[in-house]
Every structure is written in C-alpha cells, then in structure tokens.
Tab-separated table of N, CA, C and O in Angstrom:
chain	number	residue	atom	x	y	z
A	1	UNK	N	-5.273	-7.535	30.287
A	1	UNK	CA	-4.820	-6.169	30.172
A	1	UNK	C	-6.016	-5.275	29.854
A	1	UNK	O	-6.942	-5.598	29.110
A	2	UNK	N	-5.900	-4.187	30.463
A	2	UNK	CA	-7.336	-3.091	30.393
A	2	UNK	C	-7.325	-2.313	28.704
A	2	UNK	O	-6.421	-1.539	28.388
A	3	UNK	N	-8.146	-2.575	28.018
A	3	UNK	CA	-8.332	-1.833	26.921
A	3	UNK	C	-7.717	-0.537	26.782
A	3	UNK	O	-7.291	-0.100	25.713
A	4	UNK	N	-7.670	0.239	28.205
A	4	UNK	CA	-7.334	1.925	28.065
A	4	UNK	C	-6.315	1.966	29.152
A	4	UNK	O	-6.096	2.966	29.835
A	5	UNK	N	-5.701	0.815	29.275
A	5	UNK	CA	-4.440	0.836	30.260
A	5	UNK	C	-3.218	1.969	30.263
A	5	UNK	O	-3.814	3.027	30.061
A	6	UNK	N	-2.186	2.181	30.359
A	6	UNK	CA	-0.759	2.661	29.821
A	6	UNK	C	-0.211	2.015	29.379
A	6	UNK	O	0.900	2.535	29.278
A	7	UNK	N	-0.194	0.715	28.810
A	7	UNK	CA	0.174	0.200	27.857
A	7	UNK	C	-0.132	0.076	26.787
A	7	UNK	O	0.747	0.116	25.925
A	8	UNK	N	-1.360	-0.102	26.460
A	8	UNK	CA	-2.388	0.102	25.432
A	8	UNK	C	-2.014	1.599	24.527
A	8	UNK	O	-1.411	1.764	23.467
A	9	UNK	N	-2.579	2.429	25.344
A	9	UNK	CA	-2.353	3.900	25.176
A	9	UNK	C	-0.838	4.346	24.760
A	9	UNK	O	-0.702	5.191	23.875
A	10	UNK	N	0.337	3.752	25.427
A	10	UNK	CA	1.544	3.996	25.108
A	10	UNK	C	1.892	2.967	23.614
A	10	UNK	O	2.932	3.162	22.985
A	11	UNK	N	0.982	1.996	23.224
A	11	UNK	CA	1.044	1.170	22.032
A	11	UNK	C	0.583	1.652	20.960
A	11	UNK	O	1.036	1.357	19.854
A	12	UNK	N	-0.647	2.678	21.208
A	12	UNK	CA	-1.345	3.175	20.346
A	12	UNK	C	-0.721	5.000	19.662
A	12	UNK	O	-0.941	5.607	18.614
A	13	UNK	N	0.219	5.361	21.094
A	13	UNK	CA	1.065	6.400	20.854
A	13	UNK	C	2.305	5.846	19.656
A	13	UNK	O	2.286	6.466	18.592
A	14	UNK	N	2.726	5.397	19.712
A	14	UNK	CA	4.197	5.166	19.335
A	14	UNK	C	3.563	4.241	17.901
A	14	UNK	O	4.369	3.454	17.404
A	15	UNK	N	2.156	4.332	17.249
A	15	UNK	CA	1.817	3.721	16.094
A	15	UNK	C	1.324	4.922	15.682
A	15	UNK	O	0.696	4.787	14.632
A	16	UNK	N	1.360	6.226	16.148
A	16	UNK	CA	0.905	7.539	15.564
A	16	UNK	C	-0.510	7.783	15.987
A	16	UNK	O	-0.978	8.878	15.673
A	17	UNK	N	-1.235	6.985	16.615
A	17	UNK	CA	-2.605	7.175	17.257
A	17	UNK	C	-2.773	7.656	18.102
A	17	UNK	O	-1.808	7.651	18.867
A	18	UNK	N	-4.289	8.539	18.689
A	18	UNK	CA	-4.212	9.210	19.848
A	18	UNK	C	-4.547	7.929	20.817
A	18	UNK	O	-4.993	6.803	20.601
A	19	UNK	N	-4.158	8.576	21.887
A	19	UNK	CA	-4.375	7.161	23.062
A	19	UNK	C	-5.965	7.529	23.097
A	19	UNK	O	-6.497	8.462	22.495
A	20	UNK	N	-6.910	6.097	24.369
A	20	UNK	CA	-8.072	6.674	24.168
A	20	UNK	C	-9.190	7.620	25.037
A	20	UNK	O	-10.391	7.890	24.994
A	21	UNK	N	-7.958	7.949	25.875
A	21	UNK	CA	-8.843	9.338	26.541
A	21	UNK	C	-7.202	9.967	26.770
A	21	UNK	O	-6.106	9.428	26.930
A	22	UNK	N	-7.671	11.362	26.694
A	22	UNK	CA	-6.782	11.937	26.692
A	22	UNK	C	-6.850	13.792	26.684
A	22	UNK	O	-7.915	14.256	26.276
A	23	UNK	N	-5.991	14.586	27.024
A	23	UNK	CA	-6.232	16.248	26.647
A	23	UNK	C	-5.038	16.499	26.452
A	23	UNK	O	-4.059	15.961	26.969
A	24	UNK	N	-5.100	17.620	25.429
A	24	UNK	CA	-3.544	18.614	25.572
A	24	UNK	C	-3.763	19.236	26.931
A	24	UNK	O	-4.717	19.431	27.685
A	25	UNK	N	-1.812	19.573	26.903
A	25	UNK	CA	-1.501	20.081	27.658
A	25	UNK	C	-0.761	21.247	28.052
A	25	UNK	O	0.209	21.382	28.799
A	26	UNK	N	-1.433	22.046	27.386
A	26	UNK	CA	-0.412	23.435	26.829
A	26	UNK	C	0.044	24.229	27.524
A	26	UNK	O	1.013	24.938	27.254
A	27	UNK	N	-0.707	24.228	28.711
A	27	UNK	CA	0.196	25.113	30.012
A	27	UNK	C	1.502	24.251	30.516
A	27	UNK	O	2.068	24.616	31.546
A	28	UNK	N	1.998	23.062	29.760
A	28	UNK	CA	3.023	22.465	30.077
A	28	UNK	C	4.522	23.059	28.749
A	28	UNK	O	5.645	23.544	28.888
A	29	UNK	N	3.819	22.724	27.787
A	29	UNK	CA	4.239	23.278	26.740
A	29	UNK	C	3.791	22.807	25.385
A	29	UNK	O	2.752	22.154	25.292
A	30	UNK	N	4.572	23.123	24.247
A	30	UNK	CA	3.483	23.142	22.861
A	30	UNK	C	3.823	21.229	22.755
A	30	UNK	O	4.838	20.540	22.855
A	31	UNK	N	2.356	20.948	22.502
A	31	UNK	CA	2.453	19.847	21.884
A	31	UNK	C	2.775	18.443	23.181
A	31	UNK	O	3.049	17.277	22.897
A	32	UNK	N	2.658	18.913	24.300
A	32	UNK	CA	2.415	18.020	25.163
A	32	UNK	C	1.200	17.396	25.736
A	32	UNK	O	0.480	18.277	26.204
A	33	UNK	N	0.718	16.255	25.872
A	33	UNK	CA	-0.723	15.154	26.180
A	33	UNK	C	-0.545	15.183	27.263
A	33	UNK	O	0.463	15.489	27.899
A	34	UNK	N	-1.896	14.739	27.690
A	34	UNK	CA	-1.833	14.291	28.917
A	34	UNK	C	-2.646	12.810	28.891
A	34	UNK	O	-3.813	12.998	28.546
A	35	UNK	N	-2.370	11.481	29.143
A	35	UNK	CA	-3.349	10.644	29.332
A	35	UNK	C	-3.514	10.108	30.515
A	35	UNK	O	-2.815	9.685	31.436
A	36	UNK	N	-5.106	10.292	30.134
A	36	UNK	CA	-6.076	9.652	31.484
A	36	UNK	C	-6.552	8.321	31.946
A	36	UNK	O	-7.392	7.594	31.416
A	37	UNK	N	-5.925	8.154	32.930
A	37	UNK	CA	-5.827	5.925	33.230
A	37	UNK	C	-7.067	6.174	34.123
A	37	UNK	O	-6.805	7.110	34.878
A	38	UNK	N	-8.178	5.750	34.305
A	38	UNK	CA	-9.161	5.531	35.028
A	38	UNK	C	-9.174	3.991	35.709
A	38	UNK	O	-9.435	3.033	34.981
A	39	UNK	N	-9.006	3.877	36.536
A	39	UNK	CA	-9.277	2.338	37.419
A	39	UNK	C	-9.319	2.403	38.567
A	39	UNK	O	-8.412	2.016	39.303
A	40	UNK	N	-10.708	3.062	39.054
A	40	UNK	CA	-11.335	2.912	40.405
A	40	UNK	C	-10.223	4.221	41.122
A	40	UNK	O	-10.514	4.854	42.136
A	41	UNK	N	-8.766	4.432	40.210
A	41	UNK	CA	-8.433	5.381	41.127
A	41	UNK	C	-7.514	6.467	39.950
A	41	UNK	O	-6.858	5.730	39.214
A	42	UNK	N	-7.355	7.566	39.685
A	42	UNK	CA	-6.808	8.555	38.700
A	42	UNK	C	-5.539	8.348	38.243
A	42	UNK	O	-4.976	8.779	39.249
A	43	UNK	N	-4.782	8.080	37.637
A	43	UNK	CA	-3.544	7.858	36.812
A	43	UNK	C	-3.827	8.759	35.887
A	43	UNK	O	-4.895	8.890	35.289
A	44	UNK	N	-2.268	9.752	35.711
A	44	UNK	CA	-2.169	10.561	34.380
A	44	UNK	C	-0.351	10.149	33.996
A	44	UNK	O	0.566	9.972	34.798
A	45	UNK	N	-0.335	10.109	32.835
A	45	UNK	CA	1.142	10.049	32.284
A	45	UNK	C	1.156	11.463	31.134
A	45	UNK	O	0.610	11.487	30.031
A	46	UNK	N	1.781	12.337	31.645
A	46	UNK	CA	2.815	13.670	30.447
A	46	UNK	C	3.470	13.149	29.656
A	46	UNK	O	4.374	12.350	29.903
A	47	UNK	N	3.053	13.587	28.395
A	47	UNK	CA	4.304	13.023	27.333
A	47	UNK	C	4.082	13.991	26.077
A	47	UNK	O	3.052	14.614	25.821
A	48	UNK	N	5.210	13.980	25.395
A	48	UNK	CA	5.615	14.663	24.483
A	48	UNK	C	5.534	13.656	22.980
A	48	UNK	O	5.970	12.543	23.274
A	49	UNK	N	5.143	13.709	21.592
A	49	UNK	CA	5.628	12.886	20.594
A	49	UNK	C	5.754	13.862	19.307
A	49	UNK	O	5.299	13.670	18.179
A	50	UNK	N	6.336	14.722	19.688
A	50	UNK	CA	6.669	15.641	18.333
A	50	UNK	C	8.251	15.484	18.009
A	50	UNK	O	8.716	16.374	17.297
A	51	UNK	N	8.841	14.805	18.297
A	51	UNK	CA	10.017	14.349	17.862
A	51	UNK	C	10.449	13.038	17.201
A	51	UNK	O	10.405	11.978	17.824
A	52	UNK	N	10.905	13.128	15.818
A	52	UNK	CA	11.242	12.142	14.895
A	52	UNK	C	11.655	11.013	15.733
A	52	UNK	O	10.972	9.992	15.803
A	53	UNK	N	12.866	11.184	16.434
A	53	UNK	CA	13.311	10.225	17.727
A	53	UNK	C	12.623	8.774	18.513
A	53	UNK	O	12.837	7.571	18.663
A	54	UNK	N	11.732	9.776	18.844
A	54	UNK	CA	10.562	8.956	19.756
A	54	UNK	C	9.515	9.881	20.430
A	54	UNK	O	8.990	10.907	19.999
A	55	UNK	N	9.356	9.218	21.627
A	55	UNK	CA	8.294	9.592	22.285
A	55	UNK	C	8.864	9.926	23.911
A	55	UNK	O	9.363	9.022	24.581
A	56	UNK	N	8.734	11.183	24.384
A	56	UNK	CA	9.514	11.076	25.332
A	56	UNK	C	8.020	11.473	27.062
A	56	UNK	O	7.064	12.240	27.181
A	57	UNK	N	8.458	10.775	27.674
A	57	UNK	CA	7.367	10.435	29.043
A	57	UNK	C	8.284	11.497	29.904
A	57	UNK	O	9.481	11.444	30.184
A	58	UNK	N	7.260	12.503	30.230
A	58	UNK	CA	7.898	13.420	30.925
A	58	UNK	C	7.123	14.031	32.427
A	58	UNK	O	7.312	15.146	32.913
A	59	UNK	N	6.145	12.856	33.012
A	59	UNK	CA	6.006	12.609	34.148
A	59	UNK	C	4.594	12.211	34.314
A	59	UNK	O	3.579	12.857	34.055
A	60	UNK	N	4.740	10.910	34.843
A	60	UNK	CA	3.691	9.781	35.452
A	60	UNK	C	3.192	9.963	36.953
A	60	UNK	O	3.960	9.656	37.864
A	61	UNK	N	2.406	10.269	37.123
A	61	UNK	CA	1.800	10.364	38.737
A	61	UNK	C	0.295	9.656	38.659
A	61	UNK	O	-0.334	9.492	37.614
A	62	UNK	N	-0.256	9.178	40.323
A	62	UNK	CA	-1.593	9.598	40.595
A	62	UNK	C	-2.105	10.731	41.162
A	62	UNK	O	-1.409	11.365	41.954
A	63	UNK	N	-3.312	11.119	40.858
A	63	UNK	CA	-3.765	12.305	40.602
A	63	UNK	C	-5.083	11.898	41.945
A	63	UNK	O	-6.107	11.220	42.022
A	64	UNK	N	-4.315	12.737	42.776
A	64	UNK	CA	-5.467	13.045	44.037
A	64	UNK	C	-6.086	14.043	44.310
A	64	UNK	O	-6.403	14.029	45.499
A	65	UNK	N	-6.460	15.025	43.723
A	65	UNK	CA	-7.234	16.123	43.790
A	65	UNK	C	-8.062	16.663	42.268
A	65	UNK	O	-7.587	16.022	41.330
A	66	UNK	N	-8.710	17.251	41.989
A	66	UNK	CA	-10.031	17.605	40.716
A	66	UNK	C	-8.231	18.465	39.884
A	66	UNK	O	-8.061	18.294	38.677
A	67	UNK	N	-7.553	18.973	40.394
A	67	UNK	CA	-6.744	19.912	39.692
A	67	UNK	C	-5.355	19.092	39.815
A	67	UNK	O	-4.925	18.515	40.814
A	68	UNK	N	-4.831	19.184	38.669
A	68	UNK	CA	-3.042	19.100	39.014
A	68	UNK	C	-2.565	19.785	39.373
A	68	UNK	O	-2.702	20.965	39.051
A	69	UNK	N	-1.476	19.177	40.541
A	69	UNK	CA	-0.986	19.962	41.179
A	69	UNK	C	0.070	20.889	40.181
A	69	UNK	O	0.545	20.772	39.051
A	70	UNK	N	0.128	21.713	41.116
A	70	UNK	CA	1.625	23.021	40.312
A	70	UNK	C	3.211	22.189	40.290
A	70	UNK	O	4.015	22.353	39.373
A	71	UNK	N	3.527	21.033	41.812
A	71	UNK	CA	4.503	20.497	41.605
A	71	UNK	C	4.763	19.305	40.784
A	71	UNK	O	5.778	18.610	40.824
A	72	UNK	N	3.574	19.123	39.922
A	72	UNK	CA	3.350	17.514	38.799
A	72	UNK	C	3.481	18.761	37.924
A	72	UNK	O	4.627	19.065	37.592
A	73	UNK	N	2.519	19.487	37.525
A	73	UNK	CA	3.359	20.440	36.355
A	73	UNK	C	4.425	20.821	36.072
A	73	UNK	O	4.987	20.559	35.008
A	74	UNK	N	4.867	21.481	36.942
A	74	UNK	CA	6.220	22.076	37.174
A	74	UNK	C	7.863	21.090	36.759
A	74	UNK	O	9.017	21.214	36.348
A	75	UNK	N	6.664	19.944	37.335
A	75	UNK	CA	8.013	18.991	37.196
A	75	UNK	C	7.980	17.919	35.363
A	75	UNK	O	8.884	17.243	34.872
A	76	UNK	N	6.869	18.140	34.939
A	76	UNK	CA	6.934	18.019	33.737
A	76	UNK	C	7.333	19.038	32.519
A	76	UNK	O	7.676	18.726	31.379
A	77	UNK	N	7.170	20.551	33.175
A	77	UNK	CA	7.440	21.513	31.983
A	77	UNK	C	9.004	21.243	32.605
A	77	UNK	O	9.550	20.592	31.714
A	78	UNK	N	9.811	21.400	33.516
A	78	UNK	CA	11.522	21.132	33.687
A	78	UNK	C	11.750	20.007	32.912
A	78	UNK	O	12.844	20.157	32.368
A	79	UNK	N	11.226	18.914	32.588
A	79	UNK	CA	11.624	17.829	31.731
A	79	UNK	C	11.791	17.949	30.892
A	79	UNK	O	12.847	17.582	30.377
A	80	UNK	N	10.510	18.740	30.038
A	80	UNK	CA	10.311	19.251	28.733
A	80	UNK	C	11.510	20.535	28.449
A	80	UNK	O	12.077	20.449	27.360
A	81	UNK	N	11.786	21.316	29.053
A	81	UNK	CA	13.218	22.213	28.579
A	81	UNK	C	14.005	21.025	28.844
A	81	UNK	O	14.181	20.461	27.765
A	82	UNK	N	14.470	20.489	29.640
A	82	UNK	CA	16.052	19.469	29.486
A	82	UNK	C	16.000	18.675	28.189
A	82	UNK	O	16.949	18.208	27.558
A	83	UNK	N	14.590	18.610	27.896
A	83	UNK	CA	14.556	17.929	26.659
A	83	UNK	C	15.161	18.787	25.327
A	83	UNK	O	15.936	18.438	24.436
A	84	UNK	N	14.687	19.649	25.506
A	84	UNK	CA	15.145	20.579	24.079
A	84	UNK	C	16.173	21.524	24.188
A	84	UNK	O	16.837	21.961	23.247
A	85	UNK	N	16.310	21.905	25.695
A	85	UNK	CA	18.258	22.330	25.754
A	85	UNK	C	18.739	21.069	25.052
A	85	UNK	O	19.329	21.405	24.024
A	86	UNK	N	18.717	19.745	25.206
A	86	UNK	CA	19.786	18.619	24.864
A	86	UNK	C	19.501	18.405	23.759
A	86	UNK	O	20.404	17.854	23.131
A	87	UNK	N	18.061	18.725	22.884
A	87	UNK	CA	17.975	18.871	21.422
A	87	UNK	C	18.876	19.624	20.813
A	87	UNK	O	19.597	19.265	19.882
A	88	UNK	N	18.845	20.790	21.386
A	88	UNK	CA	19.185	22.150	20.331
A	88	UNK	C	20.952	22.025	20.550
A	88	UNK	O	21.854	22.490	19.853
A	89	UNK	N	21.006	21.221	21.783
A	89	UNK	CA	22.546	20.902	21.933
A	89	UNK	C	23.228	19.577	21.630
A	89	UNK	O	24.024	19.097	22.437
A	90	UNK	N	22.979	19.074	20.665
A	90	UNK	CA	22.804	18.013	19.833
A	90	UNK	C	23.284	16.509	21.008
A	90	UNK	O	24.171	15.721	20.677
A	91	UNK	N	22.671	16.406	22.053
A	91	UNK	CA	23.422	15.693	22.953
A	91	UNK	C	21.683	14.624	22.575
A	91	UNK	O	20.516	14.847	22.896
A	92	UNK	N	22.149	13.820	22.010
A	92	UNK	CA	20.164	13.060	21.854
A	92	UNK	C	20.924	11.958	22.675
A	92	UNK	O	20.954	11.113	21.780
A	93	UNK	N	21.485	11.426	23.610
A	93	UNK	CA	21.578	9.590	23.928
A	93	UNK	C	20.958	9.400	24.597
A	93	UNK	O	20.817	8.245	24.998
C-alpha cells in the first residue's frame, strides 16, 4: 500500500490528522479539503470533516487538466448543501 494512498490519507483523516498532501477548498465551501493522490497519474478526493458524525466524501475524480474543472466543483459544492439541508433538517441516516 502507497504511504500517501486514499487509504492512508482517509486513515489519517478519521484519526483527526491532516492527510499528507493536501489544500483547502474554499471556493467549494467552509471547511472543505481537497486531497492530492499522485501516482504517475492525478487523483483528488473532496471531503468535508467538520461534523461530530463523521467524515463525509463529497467527490472523488481524476484530474486531467492544471485546473479543476467547474463540473467536479460544482458537483462537490451540490453535495455539500444536501449535506447540511439534511443537517439542519435533522434527517442524519
């Protein structure tokens, strides 16, 4: 298993640690990561861990161009509201 895999990184999330490469992601929304899988080809996983709950993965892609795209954003900030409409609407299952 790769030292800086998504598993690793998702092991080291969910023990309160930062994974080991990584950036915010604030044009997604407050308090969302982004981590960076390097292996010969770009992997990023969106995720959120500001909730007592858990840790919620709010979109995994490979990354083929220097910029993310608007429809990998887009489709992680829509995750991130369904997430907290169903917070604030006490629906957590």
């Amino acid at each position: 298993m790769r030292k800086d895999g998504p598993v690793t990184n998702s092991n080291r999330v969910q023990s309160g640690l930062d994974p080991s490469d990584w950036k915010p992601m604030s044009s997604v929304g407050a308090g969302v990561r982004e981590i960076r899988v390097r292996s010969g080809r770009e992997y990023r996983v969106l995720y959120v861990a500001n909730f007592e709950e858990g840790i919620y993965v709010l979109h995994a892609f490979e990354k083929m161009t220097q910029r993310t795209s608007k429809a990998d954003l887009e489709r992680a900030r829509q995750r991130l509201r369904e997430i907290l409409k169903n917070r604030r609407g006490g629906n957590r299952s």
